[in-house]
Coordinates of C-alpha atoms in Angstrom, one line a residue:
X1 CA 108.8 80.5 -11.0
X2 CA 109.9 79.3 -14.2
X3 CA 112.8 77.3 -13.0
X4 CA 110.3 75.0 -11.4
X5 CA 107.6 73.2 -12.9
X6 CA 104.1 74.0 -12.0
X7 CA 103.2 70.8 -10.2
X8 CA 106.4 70.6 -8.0
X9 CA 107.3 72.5 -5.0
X10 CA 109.1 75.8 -5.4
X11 CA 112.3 77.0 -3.0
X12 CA 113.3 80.0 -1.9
X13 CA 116.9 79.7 -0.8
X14 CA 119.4 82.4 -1.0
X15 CA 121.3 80.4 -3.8
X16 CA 118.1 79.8 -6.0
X17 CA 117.2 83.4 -5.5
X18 CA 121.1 84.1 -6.7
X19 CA 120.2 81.5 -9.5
X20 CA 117.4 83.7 -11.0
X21 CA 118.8 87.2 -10.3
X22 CA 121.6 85.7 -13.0
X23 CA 118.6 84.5 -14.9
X24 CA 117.4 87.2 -15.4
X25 CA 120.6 89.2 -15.7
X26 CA 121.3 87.4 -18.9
X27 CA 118.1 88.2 -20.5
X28 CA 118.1 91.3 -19.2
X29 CA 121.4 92.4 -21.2
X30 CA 120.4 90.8 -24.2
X31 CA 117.4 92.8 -24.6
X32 CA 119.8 96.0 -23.6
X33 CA 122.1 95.0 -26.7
X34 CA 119.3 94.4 -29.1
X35 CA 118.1 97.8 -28.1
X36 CA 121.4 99.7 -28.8
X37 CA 121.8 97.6 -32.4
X38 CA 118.1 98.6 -33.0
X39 CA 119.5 102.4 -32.5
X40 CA 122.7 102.0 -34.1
X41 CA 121.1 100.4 -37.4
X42 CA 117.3 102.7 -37.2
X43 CA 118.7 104.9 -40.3
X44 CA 120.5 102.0 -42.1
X45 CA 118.2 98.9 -42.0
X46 CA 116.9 100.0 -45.3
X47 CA 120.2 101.6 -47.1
X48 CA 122.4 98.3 -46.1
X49 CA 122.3 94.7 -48.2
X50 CA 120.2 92.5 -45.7
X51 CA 121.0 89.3 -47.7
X52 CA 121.4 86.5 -45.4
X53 CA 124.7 84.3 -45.1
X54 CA 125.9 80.8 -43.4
X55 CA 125.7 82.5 -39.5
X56 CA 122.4 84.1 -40.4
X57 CA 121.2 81.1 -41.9
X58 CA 122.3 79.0 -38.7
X59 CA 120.4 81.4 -36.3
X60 CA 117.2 81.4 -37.7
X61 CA 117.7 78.0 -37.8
X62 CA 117.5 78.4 -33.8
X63 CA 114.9 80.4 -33.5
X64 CA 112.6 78.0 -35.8
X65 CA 114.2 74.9 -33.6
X66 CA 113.3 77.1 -30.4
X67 CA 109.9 77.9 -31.2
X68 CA 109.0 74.3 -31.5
X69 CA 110.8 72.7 -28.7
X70 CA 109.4 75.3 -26.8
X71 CA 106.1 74.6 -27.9
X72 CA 106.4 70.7 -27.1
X73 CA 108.0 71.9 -23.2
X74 CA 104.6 74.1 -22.9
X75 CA 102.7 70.9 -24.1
X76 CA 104.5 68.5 -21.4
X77 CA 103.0 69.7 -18.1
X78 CA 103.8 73.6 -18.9
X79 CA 107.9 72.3 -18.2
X80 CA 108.8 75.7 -18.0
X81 CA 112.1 74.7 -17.1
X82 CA 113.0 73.6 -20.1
X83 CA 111.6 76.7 -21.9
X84 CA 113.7 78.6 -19.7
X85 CA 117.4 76.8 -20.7
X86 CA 115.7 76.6 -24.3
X87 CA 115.2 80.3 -24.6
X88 CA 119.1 80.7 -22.7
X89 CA 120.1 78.9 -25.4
X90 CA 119.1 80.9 -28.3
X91 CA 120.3 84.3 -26.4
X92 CA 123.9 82.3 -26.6
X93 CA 123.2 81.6 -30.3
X94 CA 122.6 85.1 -30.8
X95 CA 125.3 86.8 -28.6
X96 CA 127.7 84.4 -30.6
X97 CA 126.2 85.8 -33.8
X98 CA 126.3 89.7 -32.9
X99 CA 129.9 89.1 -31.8
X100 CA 130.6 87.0 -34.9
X101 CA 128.9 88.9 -37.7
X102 CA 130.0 92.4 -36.1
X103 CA 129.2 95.4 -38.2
X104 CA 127.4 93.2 -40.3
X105 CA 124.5 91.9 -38.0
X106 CA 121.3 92.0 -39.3
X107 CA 119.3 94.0 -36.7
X108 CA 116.1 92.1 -38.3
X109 CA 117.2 88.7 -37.4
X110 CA 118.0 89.6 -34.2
X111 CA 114.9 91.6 -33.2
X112 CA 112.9 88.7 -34.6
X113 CA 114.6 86.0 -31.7
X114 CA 114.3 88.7 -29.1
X115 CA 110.6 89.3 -29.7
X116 CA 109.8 85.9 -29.7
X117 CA 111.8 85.4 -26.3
X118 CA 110.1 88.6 -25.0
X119 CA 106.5 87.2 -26.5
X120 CA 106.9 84.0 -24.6
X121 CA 107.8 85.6 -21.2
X122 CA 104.9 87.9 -21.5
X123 CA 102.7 84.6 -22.2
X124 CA 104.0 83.1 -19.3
X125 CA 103.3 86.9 -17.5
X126 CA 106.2 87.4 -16.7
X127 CA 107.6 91.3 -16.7
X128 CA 104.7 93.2 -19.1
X129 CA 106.1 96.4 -18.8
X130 CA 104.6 97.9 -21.8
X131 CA 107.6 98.2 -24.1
X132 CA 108.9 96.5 -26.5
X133 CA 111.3 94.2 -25.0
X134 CA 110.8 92.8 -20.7
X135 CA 113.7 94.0 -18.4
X136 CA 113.5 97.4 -19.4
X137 CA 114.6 100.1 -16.5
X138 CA 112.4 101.6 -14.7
X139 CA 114.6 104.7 -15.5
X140 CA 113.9 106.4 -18.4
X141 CA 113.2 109.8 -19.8
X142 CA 109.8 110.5 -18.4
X143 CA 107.8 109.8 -22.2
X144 CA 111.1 111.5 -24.2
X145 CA 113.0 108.1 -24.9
X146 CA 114.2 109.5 -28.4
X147 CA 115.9 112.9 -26.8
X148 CA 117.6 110.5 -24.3
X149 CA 118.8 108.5 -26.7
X150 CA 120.0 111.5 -28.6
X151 CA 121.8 112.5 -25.7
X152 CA 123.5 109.4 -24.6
X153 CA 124.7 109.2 -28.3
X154 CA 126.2 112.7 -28.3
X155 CA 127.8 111.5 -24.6
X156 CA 129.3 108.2 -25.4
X157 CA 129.9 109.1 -28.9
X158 CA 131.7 112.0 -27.6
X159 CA 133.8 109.8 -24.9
X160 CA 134.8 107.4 -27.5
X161 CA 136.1 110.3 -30.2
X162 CA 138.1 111.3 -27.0
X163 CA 139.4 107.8 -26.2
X164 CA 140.5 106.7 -29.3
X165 CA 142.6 110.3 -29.6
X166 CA 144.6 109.6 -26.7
X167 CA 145.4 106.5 -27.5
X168 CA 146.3 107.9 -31.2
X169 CA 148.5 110.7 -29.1
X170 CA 146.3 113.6 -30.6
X171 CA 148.1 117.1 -29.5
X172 CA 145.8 119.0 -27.1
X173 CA 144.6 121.6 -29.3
X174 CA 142.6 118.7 -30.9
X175 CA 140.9 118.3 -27.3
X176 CA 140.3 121.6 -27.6
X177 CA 138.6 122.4 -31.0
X178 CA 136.7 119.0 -30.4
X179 CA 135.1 120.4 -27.1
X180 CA 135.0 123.7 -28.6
X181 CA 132.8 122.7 -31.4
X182 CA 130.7 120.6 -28.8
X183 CA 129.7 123.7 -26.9
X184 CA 128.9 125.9 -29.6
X185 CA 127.0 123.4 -32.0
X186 CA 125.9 119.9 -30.6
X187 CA 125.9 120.9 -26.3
X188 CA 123.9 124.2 -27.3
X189 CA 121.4 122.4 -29.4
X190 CA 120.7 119.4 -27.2
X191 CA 120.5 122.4 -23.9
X192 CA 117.6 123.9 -25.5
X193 CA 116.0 120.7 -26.3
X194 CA 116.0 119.4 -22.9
X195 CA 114.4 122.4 -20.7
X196 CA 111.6 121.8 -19.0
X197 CA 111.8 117.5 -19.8
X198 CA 111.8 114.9 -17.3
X199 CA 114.3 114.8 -14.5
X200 CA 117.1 112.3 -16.1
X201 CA 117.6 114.4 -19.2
X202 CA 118.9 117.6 -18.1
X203 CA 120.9 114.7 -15.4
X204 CA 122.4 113.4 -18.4
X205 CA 123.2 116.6 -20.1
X206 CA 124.5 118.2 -17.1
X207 CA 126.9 115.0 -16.6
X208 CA 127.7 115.3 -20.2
X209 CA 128.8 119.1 -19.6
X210 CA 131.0 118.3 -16.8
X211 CA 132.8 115.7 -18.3
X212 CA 133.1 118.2 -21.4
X213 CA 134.9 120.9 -19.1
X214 CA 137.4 118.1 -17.6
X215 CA 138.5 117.0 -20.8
X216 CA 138.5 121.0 -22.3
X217 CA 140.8 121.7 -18.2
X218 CA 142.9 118.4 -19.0
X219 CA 143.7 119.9 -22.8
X220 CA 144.6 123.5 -20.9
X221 CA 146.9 121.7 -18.5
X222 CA 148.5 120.0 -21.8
X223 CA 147.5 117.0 -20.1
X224 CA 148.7 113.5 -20.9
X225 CA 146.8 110.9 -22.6
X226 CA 146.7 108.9 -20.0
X227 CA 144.6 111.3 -18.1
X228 CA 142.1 111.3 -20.9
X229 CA 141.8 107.3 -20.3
X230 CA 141.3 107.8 -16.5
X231 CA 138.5 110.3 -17.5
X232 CA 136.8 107.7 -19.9
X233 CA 137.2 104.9 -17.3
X234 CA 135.4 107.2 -14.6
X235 CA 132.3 108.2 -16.3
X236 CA 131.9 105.0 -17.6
X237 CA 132.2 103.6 -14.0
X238 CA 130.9 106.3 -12.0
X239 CA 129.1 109.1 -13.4
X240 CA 126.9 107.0 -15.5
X241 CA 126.3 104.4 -13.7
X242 CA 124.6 107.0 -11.1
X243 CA 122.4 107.9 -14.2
X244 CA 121.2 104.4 -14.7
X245 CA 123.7 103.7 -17.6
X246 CA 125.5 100.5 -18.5
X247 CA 127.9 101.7 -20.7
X248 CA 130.1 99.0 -22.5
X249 CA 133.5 99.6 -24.6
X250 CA 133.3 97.5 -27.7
X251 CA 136.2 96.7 -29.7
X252 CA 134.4 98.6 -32.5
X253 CA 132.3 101.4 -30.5
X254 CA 130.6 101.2 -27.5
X255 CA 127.4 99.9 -26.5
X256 CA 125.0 101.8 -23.6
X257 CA 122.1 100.3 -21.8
X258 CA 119.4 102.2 -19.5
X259 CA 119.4 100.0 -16.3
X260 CA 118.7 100.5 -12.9
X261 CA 120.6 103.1 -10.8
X262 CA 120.9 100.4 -7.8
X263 CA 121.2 97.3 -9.9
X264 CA 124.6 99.0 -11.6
X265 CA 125.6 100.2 -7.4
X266 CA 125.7 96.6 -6.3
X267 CA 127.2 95.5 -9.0
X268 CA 130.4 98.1 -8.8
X269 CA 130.3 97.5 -4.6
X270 CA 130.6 94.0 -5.9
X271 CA 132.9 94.8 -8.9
X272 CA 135.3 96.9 -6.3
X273 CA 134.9 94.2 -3.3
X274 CA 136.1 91.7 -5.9
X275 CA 139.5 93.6 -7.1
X276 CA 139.9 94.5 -3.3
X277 CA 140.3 91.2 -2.8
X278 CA 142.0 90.8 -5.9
X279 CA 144.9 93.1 -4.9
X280 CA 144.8 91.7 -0.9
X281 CA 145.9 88.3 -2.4
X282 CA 148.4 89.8 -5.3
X283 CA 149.9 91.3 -1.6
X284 CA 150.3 88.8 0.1
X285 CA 151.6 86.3 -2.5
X286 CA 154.2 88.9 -2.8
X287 CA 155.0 89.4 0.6
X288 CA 155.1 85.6 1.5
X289 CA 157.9 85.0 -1.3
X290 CA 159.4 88.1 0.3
X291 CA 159.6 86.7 3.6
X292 CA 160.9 83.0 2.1
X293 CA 163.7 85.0 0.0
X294 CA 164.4 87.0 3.2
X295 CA 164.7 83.9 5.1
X296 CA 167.3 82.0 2.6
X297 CA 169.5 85.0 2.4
X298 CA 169.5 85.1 6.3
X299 CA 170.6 81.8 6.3
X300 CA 173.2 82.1 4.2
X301 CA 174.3 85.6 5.5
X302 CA 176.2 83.5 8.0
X303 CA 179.3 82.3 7.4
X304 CA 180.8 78.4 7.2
X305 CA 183.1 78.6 9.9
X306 CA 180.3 80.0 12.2
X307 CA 177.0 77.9 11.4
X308 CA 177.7 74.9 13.8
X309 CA 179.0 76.8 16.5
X310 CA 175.5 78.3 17.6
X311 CA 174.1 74.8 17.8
X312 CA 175.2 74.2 21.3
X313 CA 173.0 71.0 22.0
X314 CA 174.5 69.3 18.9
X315 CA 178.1 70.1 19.0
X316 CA 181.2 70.8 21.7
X317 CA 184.3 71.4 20.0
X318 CA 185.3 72.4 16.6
X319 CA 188.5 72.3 14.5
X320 CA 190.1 75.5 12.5
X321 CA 187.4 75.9 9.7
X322 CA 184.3 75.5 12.5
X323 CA 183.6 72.1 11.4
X324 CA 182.5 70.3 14.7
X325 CA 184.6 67.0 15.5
X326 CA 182.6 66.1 19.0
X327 CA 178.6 66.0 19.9
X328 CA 177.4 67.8 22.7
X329 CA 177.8 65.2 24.9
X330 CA 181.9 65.3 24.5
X331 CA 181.8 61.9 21.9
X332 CA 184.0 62.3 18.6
X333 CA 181.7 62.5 15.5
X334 CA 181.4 59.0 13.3
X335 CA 182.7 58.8 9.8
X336 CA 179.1 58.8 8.7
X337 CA 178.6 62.2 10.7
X338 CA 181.4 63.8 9.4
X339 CA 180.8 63.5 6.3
X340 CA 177.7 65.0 6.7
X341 CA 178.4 68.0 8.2
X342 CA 181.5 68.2 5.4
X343 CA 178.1 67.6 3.1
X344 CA 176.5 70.9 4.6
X345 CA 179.2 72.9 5.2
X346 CA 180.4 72.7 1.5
X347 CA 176.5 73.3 0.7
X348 CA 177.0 76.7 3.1
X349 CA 180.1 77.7 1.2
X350 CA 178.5 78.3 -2.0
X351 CA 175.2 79.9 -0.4
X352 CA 177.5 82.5 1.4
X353 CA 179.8 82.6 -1.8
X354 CA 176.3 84.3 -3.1
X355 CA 175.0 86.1 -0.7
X356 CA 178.8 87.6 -1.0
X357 CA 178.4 88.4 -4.6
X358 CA 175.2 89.9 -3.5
X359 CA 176.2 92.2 -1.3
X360 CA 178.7 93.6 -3.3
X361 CA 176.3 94.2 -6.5
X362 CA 173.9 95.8 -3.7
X363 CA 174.9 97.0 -0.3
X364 CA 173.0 96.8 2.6
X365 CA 170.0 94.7 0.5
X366 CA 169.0 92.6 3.6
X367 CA 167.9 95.7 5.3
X368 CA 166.2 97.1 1.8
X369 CA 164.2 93.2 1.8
X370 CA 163.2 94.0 5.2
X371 CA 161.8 97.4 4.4
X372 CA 159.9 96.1 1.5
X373 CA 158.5 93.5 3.6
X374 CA 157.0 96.0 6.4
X375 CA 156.0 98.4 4.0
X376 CA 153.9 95.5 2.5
X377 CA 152.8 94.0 6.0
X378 CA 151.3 98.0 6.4
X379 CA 149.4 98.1 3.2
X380 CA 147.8 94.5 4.0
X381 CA 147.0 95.8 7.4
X382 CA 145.2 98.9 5.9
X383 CA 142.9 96.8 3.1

């Protein structure tokens, strides 16, 4: 309701509705990342210099500039329009500070604008569900948010140890003391922890566990590090999601998110639809400069002498090099005409001349063209 204001009519079309599901999306992530900084700086807040510099300077600056343009909007017939792209605005400024400042982002400042963006939407009523921040999944850890967190920590902590190792080329008996320290320290600890707790922890644990035994298989098999990136890419895309996790690859870390097990579903059937498509066009780009290479190198497969002789309702007789001197119709070609067919038939020469060359570099590379091109006609019928 916020995209209208309060005295004009509100519409429900399919592309408003898409309008404020991407609303809300935005909000709904930037909450998510403020949460995992929260997590990620808990222990540190207090140990680490929190002196501000230029960017922190500039977004506080926003947040103070929000809070009173936001205030006059309110004042102005409740325009809760322009509260809404005010507060969009300030979850820009703070994305672009988190991605700017890094390592170095004060948690502080950025708690501070998300609790006054989560204190107006909760003034407005908008999505009290009794935490800290609105948006928050309805999936959780049944009252034991902490453990869960613990959990996913250990998990994606885990998973990034193991991605940045096969991309460093570790040998596999690093796999292997890495997993075989897990089980016997971490795995053990966190399995004794979790019994009897709500449903999604021992979920999550058990998920964790699997993924633990295919990396501790792929080590066995002297797998190659490319099979440990395929096993990171999966559980980020497909175990966890099932969990209700958004996990993220960061280029320093990882960030993961508690969302909702259908939300993330449509998303990846959307996600997957999308690079479907993706690879349908790459196909058929492919296979129609396929077809036009295949058609040039028919065309200049055949020879000088015999390319006028098959048009048979242009020409009638021919001299020694298949250069027609008379139309159909038995009259001698002009000067004009004759030169152009001299025009073409030099033109041909050269075209055969390399499809010649061609030939000899690869033999039979017509019929190879031709296989290429039905093999790809077969995969675009089967998308």
């Amino acid at each position: 309701f916020m995209m209208h204001q309060g005295a004009q009519p509100m519409y429900f079309s399919k592309d408003t509705l898409d309008v404020a599901v991407g609303k809300e999306k935005t909000f709904k992530e930037f909450f998510g990342a403020v949460r995992g900084l929260n997590r990620d700086q808990v222990n540190s807040v207090t140990l680490n210099p929190q002196n501000w510099g230029e960017h922190e300077r500039t977004l506080n600056s926003k947040i103070e500039e929000t809070q009173k343009e936001v205030t006059t909007a309110l004042i102005d017939n409740f325009n809760t329009p322009k509260v809404l792209l005010l507060l969009q605005e300030l979850v820009t400024a703070a994305n672009i500070y988190m991605t700017t400042a890094g390592a170095q982002t004060k948690s502080l400042l950025v708690h501070k604008a998300a609790m006054y963006i989560a204190k107006t939407f909760r003034t407005l009523g908008i999505d009290d569900n009794a935490t800290e921040y609105p948006f928050a999944s309805s999936t959780g850890g049944g009252g034991d948010q902490e453990l869960l967190s613990e959990v996913l920590d250990a998990f994606c902590g885990f998973r990034e140890d193991v991605r940045q190792a096969a991309r460093s080329n570790q040998e596999p008996g690093w796999f292997q003391a890495k997993v075989s320290d897990l089980e016997s320290g971490l795995l053990a600890e966190l399995r004794s922890k979790i019994k009897s707790k709500a449903a999604l922890l021992p979920a999550v644990l058990e998920a964790f566990e699997a993924w633990t035994s295919k990396i501790k298989n792929t080590a066995q098999s002297q797998g190659a590090k490319s099979e440990y990136l395929e096993l990171c890419d999966s559980v980020r895309d497909d175990a966890l999601p099932l969990l209700g996790v958004r996990l993220e690859d960061k280029p320093e870390g990882f960030l993961w998110k508690l969302d909702d097990p259908e939300v993330l579903a449509r998303e990846r059937a959307t996600k997957m639809a999308a690079a479907a498509e993706a690879a349908k066009k790459k196909v058929e780009n492919k296979l129609n400069k396929a077809k036009k290479e295949l058609e040039k190198w028919e065309v200049s497969a055949v020879a000088p002498s015999e390319m006028f002789k098959a048009l048979t309702d242009k020409y009638k007789t021919f001299d020694d090099q298949g250069m027609p001197t008379h139309a159909a119709d038995g009259t001698e070609l002009s000067k004009k005409q004759r030169q152009g067919v001299e025009k073409d038939f030099k033109k041909r020469e050269a075209e055969h001349a390399k499809f010649l060359e061609q030939e000899a570099k690869e033999a039979g590379f017509l019929g190879k063209l031709k296989a290429e091109i039905k093999a790809m006609e077969d995969s675009l019928a089967a998308m």
